mmCIF file of C-alpha atoms in Angstrom:
data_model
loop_
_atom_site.group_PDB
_atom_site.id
_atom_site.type_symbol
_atom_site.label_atom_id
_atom_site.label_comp_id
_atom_site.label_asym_id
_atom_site.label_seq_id
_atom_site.Cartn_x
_atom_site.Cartn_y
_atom_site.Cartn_z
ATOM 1 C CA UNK A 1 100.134 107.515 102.901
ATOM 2 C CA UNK A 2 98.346 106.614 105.644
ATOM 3 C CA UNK A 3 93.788 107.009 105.369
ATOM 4 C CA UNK A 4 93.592 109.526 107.400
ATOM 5 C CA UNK A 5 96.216 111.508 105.117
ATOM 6 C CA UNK A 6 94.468 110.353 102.228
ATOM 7 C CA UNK A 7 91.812 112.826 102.369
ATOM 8 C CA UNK A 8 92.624 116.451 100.833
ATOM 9 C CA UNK A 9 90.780 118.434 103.646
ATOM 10 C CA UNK A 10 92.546 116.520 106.264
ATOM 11 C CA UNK A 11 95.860 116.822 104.211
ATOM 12 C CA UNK A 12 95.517 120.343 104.543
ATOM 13 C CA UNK A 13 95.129 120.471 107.897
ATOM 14 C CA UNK A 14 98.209 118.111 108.932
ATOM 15 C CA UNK A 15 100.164 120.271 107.082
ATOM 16 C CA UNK A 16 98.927 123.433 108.471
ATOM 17 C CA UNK A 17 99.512 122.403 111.868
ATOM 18 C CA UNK A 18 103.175 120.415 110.644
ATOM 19 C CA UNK A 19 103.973 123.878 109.452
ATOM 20 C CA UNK A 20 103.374 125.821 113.407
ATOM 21 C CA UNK A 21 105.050 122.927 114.764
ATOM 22 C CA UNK A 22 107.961 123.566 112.645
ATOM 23 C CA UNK A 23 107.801 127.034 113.262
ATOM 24 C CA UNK A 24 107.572 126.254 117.490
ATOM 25 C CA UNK A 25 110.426 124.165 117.178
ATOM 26 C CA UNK A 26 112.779 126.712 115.758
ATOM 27 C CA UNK A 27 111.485 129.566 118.184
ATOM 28 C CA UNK A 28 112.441 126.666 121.350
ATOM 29 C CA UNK A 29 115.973 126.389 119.510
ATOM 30 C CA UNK A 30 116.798 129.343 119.642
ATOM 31 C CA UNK A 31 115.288 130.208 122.701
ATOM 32 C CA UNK A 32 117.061 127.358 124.370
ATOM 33 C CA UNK A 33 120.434 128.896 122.605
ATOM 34 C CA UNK A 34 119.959 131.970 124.168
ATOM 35 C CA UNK A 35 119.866 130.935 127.536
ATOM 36 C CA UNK A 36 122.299 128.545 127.050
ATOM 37 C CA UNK A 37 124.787 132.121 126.203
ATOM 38 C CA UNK A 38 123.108 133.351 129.272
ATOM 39 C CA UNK A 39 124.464 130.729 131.566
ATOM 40 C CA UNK A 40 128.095 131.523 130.378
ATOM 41 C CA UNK A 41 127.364 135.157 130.603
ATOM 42 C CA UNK A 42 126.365 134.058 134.316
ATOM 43 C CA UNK A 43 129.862 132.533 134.831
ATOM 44 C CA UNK A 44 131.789 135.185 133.267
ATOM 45 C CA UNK A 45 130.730 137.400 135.743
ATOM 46 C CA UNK A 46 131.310 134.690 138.595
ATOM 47 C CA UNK A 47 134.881 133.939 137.540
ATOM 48 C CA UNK A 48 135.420 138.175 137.391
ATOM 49 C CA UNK A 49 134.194 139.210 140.641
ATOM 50 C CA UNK A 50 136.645 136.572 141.940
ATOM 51 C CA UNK A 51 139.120 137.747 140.559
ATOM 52 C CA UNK A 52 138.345 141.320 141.397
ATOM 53 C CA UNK A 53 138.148 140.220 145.190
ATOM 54 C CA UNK A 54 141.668 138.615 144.680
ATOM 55 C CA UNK A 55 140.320 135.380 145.938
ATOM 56 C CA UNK A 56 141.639 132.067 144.830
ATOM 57 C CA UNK A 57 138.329 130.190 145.791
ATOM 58 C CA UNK A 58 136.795 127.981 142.960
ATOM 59 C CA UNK A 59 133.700 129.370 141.183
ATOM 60 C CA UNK A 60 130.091 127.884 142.808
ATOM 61 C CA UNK A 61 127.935 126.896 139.517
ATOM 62 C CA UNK A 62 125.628 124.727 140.864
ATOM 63 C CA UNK A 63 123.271 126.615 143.354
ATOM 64 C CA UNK A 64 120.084 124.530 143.941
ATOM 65 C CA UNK A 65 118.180 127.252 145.981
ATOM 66 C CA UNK A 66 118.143 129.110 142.136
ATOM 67 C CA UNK A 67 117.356 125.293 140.310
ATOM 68 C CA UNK A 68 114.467 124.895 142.666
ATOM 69 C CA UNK A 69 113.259 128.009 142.577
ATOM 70 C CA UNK A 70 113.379 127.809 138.296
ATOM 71 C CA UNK A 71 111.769 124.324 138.439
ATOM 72 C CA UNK A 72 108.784 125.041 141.104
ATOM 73 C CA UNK A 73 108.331 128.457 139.054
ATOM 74 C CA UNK A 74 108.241 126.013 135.460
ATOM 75 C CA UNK A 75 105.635 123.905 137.179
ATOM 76 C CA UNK A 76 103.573 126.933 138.478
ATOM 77 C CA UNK A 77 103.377 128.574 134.956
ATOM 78 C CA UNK A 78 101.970 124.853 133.127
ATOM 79 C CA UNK A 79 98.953 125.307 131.887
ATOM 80 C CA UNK A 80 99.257 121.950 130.330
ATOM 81 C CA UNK A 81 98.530 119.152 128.936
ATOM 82 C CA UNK A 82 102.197 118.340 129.811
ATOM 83 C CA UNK A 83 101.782 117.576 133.591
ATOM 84 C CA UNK A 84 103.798 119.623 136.345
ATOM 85 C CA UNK A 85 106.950 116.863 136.441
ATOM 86 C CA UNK A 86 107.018 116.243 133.419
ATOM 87 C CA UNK A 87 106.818 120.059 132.382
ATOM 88 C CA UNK A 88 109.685 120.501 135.386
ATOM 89 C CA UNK A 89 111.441 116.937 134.051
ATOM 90 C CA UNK A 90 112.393 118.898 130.593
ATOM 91 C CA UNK A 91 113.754 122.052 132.539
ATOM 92 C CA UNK A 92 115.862 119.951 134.235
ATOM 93 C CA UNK A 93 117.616 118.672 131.701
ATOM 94 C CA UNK A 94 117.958 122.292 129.774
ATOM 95 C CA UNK A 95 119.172 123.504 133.170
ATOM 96 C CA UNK A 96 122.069 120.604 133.506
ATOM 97 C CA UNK A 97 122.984 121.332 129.518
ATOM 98 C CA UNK A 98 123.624 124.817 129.978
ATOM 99 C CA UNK A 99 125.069 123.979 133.133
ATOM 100 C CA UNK A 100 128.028 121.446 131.719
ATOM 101 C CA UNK A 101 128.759 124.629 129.646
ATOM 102 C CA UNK A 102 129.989 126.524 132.464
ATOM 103 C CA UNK A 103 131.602 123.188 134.212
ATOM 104 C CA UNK A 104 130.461 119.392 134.171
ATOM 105 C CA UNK A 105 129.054 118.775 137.678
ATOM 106 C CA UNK A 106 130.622 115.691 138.997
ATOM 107 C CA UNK A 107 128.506 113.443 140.732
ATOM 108 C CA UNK A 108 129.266 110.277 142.815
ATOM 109 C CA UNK A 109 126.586 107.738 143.814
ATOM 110 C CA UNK A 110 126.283 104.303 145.150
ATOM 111 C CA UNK A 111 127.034 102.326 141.990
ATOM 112 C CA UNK A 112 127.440 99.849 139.897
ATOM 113 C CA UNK A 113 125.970 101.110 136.672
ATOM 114 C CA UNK A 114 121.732 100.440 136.637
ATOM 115 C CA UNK A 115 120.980 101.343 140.077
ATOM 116 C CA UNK A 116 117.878 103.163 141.187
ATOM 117 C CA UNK A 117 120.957 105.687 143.034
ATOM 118 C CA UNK A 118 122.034 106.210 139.370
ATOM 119 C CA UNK A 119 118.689 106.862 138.810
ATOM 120 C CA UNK A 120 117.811 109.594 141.263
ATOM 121 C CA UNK A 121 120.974 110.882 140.398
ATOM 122 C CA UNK A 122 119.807 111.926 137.169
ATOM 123 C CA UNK A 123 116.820 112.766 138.167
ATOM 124 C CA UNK A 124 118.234 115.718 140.044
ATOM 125 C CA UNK A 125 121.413 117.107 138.080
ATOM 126 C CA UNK A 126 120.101 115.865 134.158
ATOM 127 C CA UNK A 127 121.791 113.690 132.055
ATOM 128 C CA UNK A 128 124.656 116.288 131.652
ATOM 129 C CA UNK A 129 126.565 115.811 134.787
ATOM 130 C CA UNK A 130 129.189 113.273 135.113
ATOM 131 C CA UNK A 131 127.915 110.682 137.124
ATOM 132 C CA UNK A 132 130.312 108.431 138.502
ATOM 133 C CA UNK A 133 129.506 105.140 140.260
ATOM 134 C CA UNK A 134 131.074 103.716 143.741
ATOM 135 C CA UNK A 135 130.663 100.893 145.152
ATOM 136 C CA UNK A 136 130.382 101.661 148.901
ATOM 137 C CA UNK A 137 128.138 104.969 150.597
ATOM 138 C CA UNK A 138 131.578 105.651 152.500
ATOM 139 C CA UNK A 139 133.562 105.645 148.941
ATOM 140 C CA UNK A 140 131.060 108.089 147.931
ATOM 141 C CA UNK A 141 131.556 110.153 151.205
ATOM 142 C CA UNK A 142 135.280 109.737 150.502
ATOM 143 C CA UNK A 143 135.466 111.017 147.340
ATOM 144 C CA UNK A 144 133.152 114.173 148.029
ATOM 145 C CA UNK A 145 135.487 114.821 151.064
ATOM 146 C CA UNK A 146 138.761 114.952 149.203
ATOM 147 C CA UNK A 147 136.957 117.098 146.370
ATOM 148 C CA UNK A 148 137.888 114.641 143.480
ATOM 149 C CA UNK A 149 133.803 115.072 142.726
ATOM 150 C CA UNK A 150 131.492 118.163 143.318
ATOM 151 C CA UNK A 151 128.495 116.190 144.919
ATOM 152 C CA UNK A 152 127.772 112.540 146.366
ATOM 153 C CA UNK A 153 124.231 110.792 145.892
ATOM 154 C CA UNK A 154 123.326 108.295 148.582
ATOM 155 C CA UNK A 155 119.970 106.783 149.843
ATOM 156 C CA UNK A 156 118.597 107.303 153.084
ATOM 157 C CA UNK A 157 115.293 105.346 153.719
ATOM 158 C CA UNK A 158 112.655 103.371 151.597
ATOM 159 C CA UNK A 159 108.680 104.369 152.408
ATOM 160 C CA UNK A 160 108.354 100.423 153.068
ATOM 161 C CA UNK A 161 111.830 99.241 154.240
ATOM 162 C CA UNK A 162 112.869 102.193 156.563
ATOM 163 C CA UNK A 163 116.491 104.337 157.124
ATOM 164 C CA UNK A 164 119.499 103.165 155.595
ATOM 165 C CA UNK A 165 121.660 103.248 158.121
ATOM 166 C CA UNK A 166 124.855 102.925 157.069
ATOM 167 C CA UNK A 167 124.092 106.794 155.155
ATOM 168 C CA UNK A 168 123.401 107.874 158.569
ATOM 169 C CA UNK A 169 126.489 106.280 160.439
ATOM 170 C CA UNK A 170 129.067 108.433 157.676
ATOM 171 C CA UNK A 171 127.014 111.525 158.798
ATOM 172 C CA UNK A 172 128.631 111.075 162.154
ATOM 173 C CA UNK A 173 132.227 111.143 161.076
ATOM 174 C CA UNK A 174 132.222 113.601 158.264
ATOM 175 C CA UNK A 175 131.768 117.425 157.849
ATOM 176 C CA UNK A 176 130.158 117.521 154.373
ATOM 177 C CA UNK A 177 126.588 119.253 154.098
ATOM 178 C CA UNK A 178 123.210 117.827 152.737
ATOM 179 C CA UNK A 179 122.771 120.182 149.808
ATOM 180 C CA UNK A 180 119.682 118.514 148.440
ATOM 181 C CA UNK A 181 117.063 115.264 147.963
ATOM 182 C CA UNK A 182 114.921 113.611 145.883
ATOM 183 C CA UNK A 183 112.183 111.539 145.995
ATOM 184 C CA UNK A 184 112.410 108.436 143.721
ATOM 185 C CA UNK A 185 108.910 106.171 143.124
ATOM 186 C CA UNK A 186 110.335 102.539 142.557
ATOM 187 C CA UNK A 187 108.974 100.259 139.989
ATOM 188 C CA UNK A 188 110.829 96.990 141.043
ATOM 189 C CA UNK A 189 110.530 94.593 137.729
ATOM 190 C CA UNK A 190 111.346 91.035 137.436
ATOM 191 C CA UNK A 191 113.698 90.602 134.949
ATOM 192 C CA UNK A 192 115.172 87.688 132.788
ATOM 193 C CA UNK A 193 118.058 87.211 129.724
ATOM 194 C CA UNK A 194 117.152 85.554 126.712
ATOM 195 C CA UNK A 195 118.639 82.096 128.028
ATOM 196 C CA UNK A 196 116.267 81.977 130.673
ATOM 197 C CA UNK A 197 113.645 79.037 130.490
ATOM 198 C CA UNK A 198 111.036 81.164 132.229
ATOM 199 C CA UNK A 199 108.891 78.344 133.338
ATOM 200 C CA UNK A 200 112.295 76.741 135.360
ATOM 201 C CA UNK A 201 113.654 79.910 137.608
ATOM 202 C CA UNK A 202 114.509 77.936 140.814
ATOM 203 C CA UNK A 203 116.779 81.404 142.115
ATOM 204 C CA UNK A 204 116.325 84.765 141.819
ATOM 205 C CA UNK A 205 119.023 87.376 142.594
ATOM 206 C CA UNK A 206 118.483 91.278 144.268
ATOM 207 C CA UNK A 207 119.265 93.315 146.450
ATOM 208 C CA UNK A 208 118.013 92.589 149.927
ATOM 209 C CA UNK A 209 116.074 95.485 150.182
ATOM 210 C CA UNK A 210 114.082 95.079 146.803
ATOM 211 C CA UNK A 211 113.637 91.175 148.011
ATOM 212 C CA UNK A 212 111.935 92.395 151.213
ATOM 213 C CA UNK A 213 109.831 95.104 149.122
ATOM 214 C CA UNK A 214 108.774 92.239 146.759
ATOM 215 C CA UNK A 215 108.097 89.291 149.328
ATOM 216 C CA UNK A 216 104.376 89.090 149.155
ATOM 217 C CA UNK A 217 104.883 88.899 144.956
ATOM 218 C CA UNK A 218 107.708 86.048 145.317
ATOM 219 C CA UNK A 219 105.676 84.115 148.062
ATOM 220 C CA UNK A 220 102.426 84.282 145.612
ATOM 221 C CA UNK A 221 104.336 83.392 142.367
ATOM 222 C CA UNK A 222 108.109 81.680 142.945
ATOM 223 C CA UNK A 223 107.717 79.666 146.921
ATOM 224 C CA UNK A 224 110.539 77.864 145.867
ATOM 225 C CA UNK A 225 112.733 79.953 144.732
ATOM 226 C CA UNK A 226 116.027 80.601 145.989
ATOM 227 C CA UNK A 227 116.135 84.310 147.000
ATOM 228 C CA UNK A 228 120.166 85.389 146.927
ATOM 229 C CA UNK A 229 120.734 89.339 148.434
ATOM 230 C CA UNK A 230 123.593 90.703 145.997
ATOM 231 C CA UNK A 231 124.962 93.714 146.914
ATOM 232 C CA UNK A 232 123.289 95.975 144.042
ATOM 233 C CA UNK A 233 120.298 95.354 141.819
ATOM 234 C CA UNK A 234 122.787 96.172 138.615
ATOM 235 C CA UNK A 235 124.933 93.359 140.105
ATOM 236 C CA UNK A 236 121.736 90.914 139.995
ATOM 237 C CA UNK A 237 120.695 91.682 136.486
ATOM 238 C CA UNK A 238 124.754 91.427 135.336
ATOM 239 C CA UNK A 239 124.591 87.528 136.678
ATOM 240 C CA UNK A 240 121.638 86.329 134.691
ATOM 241 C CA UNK A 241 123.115 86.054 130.902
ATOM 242 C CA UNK A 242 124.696 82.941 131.689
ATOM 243 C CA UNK A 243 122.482 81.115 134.005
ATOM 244 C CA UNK A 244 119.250 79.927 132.309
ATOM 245 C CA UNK A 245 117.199 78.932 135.521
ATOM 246 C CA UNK A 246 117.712 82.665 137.199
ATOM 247 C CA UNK A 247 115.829 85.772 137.318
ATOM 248 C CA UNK A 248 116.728 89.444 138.989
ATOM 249 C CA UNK A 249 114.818 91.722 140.288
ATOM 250 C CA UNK A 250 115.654 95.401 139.142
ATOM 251 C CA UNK A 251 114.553 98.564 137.625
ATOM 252 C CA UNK A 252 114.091 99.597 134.432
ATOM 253 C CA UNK A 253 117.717 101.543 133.568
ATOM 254 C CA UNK A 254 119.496 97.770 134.656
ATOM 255 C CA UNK A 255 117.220 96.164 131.998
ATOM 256 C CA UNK A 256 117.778 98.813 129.490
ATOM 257 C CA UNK A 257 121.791 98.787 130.295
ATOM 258 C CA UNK A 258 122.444 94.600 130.693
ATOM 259 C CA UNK A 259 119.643 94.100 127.695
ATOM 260 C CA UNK A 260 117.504 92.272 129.857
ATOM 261 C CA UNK A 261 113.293 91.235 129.321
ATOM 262 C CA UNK A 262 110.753 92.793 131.864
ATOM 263 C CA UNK A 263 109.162 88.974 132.586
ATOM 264 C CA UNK A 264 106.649 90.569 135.239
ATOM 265 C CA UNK A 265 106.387 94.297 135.984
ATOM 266 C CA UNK A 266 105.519 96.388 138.657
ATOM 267 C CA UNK A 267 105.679 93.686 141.801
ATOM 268 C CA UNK A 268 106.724 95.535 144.270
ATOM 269 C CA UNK A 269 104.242 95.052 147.365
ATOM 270 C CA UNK A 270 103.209 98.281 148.046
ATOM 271 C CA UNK A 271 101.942 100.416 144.978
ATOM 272 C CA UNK A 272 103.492 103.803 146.270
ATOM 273 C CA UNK A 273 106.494 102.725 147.222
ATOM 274 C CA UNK A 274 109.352 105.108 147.048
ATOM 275 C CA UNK A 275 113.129 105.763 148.180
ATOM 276 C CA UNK A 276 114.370 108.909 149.430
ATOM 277 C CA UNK A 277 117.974 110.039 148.573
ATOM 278 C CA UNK A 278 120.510 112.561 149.809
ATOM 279 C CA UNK A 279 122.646 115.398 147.971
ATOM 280 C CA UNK A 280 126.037 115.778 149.838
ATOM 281 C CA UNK A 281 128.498 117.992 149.251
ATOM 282 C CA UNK A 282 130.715 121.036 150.866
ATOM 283 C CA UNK A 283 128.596 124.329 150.421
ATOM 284 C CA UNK A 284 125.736 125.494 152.499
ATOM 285 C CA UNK A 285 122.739 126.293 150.784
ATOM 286 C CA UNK A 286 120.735 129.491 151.067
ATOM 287 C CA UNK A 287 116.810 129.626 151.746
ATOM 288 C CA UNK A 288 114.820 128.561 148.562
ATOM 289 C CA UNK A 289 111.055 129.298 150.076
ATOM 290 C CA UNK A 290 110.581 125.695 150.684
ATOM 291 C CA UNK A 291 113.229 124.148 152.862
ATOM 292 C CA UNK A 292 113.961 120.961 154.773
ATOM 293 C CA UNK A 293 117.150 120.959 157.965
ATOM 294 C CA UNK A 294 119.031 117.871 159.265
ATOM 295 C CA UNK A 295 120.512 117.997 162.250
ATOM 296 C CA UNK A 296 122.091 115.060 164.343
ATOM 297 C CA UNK A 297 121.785 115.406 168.027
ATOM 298 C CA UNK A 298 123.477 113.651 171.522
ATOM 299 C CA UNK A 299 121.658 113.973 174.424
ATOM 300 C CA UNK A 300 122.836 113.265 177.882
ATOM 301 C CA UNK A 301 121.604 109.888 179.031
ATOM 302 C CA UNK A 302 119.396 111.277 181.870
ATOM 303 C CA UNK A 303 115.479 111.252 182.413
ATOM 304 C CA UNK A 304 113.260 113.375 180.117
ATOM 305 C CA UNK A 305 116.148 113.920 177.633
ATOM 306 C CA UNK A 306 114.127 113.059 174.998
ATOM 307 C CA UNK A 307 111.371 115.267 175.878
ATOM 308 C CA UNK A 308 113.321 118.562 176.147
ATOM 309 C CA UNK A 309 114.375 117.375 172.835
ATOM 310 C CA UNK A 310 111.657 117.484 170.899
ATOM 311 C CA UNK A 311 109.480 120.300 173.228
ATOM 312 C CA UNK A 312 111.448 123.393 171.775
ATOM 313 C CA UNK A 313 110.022 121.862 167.744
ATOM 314 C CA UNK A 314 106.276 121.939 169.486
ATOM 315 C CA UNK A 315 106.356 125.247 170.737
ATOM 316 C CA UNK A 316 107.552 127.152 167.487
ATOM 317 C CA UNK A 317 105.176 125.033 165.574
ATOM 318 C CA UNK A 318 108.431 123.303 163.437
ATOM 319 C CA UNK A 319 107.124 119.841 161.505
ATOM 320 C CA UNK A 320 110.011 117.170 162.135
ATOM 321 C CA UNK A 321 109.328 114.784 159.399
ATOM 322 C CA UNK A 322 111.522 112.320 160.727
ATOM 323 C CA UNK A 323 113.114 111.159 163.673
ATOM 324 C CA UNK A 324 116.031 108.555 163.797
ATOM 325 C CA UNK A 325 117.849 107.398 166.882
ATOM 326 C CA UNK A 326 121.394 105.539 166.312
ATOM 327 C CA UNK A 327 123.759 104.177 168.775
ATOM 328 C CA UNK A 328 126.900 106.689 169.886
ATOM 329 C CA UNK A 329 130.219 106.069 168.569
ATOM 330 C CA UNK A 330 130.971 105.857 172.269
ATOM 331 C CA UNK A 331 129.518 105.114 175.167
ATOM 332 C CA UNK A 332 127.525 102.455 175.708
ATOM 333 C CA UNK A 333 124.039 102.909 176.141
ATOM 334 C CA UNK A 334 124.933 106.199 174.646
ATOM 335 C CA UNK A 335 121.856 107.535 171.363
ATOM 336 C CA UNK A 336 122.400 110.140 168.784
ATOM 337 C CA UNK A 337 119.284 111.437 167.391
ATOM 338 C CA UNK A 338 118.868 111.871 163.217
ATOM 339 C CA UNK A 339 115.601 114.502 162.903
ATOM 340 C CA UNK A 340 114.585 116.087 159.753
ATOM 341 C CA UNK A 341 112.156 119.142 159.877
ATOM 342 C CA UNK A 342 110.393 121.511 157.555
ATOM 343 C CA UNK A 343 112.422 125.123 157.477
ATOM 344 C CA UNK A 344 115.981 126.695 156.894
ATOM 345 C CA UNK A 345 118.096 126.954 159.367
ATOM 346 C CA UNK A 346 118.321 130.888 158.524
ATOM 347 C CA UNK A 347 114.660 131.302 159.783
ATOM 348 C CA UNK A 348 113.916 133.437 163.226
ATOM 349 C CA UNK A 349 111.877 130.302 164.743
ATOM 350 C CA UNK A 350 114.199 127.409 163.521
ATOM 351 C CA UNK A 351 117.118 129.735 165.464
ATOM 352 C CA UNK A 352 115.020 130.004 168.106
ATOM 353 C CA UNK A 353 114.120 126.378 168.408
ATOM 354 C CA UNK A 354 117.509 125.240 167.710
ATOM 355 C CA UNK A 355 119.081 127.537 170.451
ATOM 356 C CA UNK A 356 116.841 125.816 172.961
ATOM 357 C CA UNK A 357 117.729 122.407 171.491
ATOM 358 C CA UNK A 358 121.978 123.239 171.566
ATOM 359 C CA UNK A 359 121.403 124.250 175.266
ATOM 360 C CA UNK A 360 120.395 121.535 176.473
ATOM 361 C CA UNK A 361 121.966 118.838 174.329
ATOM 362 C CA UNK A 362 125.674 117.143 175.155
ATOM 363 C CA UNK A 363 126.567 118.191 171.240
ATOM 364 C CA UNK A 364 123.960 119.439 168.216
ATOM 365 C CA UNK A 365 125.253 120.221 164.822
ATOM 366 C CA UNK A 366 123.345 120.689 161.474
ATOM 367 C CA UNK A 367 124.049 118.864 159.020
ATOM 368 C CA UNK A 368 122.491 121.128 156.700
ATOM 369 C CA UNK A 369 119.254 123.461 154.911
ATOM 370 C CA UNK A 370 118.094 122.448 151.352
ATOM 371 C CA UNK A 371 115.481 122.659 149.363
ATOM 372 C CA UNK A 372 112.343 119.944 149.681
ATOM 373 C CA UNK A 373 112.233 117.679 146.646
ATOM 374 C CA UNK A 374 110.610 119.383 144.021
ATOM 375 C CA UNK A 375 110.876 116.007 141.072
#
């Protein structure tokens, strides 16, 4: 027994408060049990009215207008001294257990196993959902498409690096719907096996992305380093358990799942750096209070195109938080436009604006309303 314990008065106490901890716990429990039977109560009645109508359409679980409603509303009621994520963070993951009782969500991301996708994944449906790794952002499109998964996770641009482009490029030739995001901070870590001679690394594997984000770090500590792009940052940490002048730079699940040392942590340039990632899948999602549209527009190639573009967003006050331009699939010379604004397509001003847009464009179409990233 430990000093502290040691004394009687302070026994006492510990025990006393061991006791209403105890007694917590087994309130949560069942609690947690009760809404669990609530969530198949919920899909009883889904299945039913189905069936009442006579339709043969599968049964929507996952709505994630309701989830981010539930999880803004959990971080609204904290009154601590759990912070507001991490209050939201534990929701979550009683949200995705009670939801694998009605049906497993299926989730595709850009894989292998370890990746900061896999990550964000997680981050957004809980550790109950399948999650399934690809190896390409079009696989993942694919296999959302042909419905052999309920949802696809793919990134779409780094705070420091920019768009990912090839996200926005299977946007152009596919009908599914952005259904969510999330917001992922990234810790990039350098990491080495326990045959690496620390004081010898002459190459160090990543992706090319987390190479660029950690090029001040590298130029400061390995100059002479080889830097080899890999296609993932789980297929950089998988290399280094049998080369013992290597390192990789990766997160923290791809040292956790190749059993891999954090050497140097944190060296990512900038401090706040982040990557942003995309929910896709086939159902349009109603208004949750705090939304976020996509659309993709062409414009004709003609003067001031760009202008009548973006006046209609000015003049109903809409905030476009971001505006990508790509090259047309034909037509040389020939720009699509990528813009992301705050509101639901379903409000009387986004209609409005997006009216004006779809008039004058050569072709608009959303790619879909969803709520902002609430983890």
């Amino acid at each position: 027994m430990s000093e502290q314990e040691n004394n009687p008065a302070n026994e006492a106490q510990l025990s006393q408060l061991r006791d209403e901890i105890d007694r917590i716990d087994n309130e949560i429990c069942q609690l947690i049990s009760d809404r669990a039977r609530c969530a198949q109560n919920v899909a009883d009645v889904k299945k039913a009215a189905l069936e009442a109508a006579g339709s043969s359409e599968s049964v929507v679980y996952y709505r994630p207008e309701r989830e981010a409603k539930v999880l803004r509303k959990a971080m609204a009621m904290n009154s601590g001294p759990l912070d507001d994520e991490e209050m939201a963070r534990l929701f979550r993951e009683i949200m995705s257990a009670c939801l694998a009782l009605e049906e497993p969500t299926k989730v595709a991301y850009l894989g292998p196993e370890g990746t900061f996708t896999q990550q964000a994944a997680l981050k957004h449906f809980g550790h109950s959902a399948v999650a399934m790794p690809f190896s390409a952002i079009d696989e993942v499109f694919r296999e959302v498409e042909a419905g052999a998964v309920n949802y696809g996770v793919v990134p779409v641009e780094n705070s420091t690096e920019g768009v990912v482009n090839h996200t926005l490029d299977n946007f152009m030739g596919s009908n599914l719907q952005i259904c969510g995001e999330v917001e992922l901070r990234i810790h990039q870590h350098l990491l080495v096996s326990d045959v690496t001679k620390t004081d010898s690394i002459t190459r160090i594997y990543s992706h090319s992305q987390s190479l660029a984000q950690c090029r001040k770090w590298l130029d400061a500590h390995y100059p002479n380093a080889e830097r080899i792009a890999v296609s993932s940052n789980a297929d950089a940490a998988k290399r280094l358990k049998g080369e013992w002048n290597a390192a990789a730079i990766a997160g923290q699940m791809a040292a956790d799942l190749y059993d891999l040392k954090v050497h140097a942590e944190k060296i990512e340039d900038q401090p706040d750096n982040s990557t942003r990632f995309l929910i896709i899948g086939t159902q349009k999602v109603l208004a949750s209070g705090k939304d976020k549209t996509s659309v993709v527009v062409a414009m004709r190639n003609e003067p001031g195109a760009l202008h009548d573009l973006l006046q209609p967003f000015h003049i109903y006050g809409i905030d476009l938080t971001r505006v990508e331009t790509r090259p047309a699939a034909s037509g040389t010379w020939n720009y699509v436009f990528f813009i992301d604004f705050a509101g639901h397509v379903e409000d009387a001003v986004v209609k409005k604006a997006l009216d004006e847009v779809g008039a004058k464009a050569a072709d608009l179409r959303v790619l879909g309303s969803y709520p902002e990233a609430v983890l």
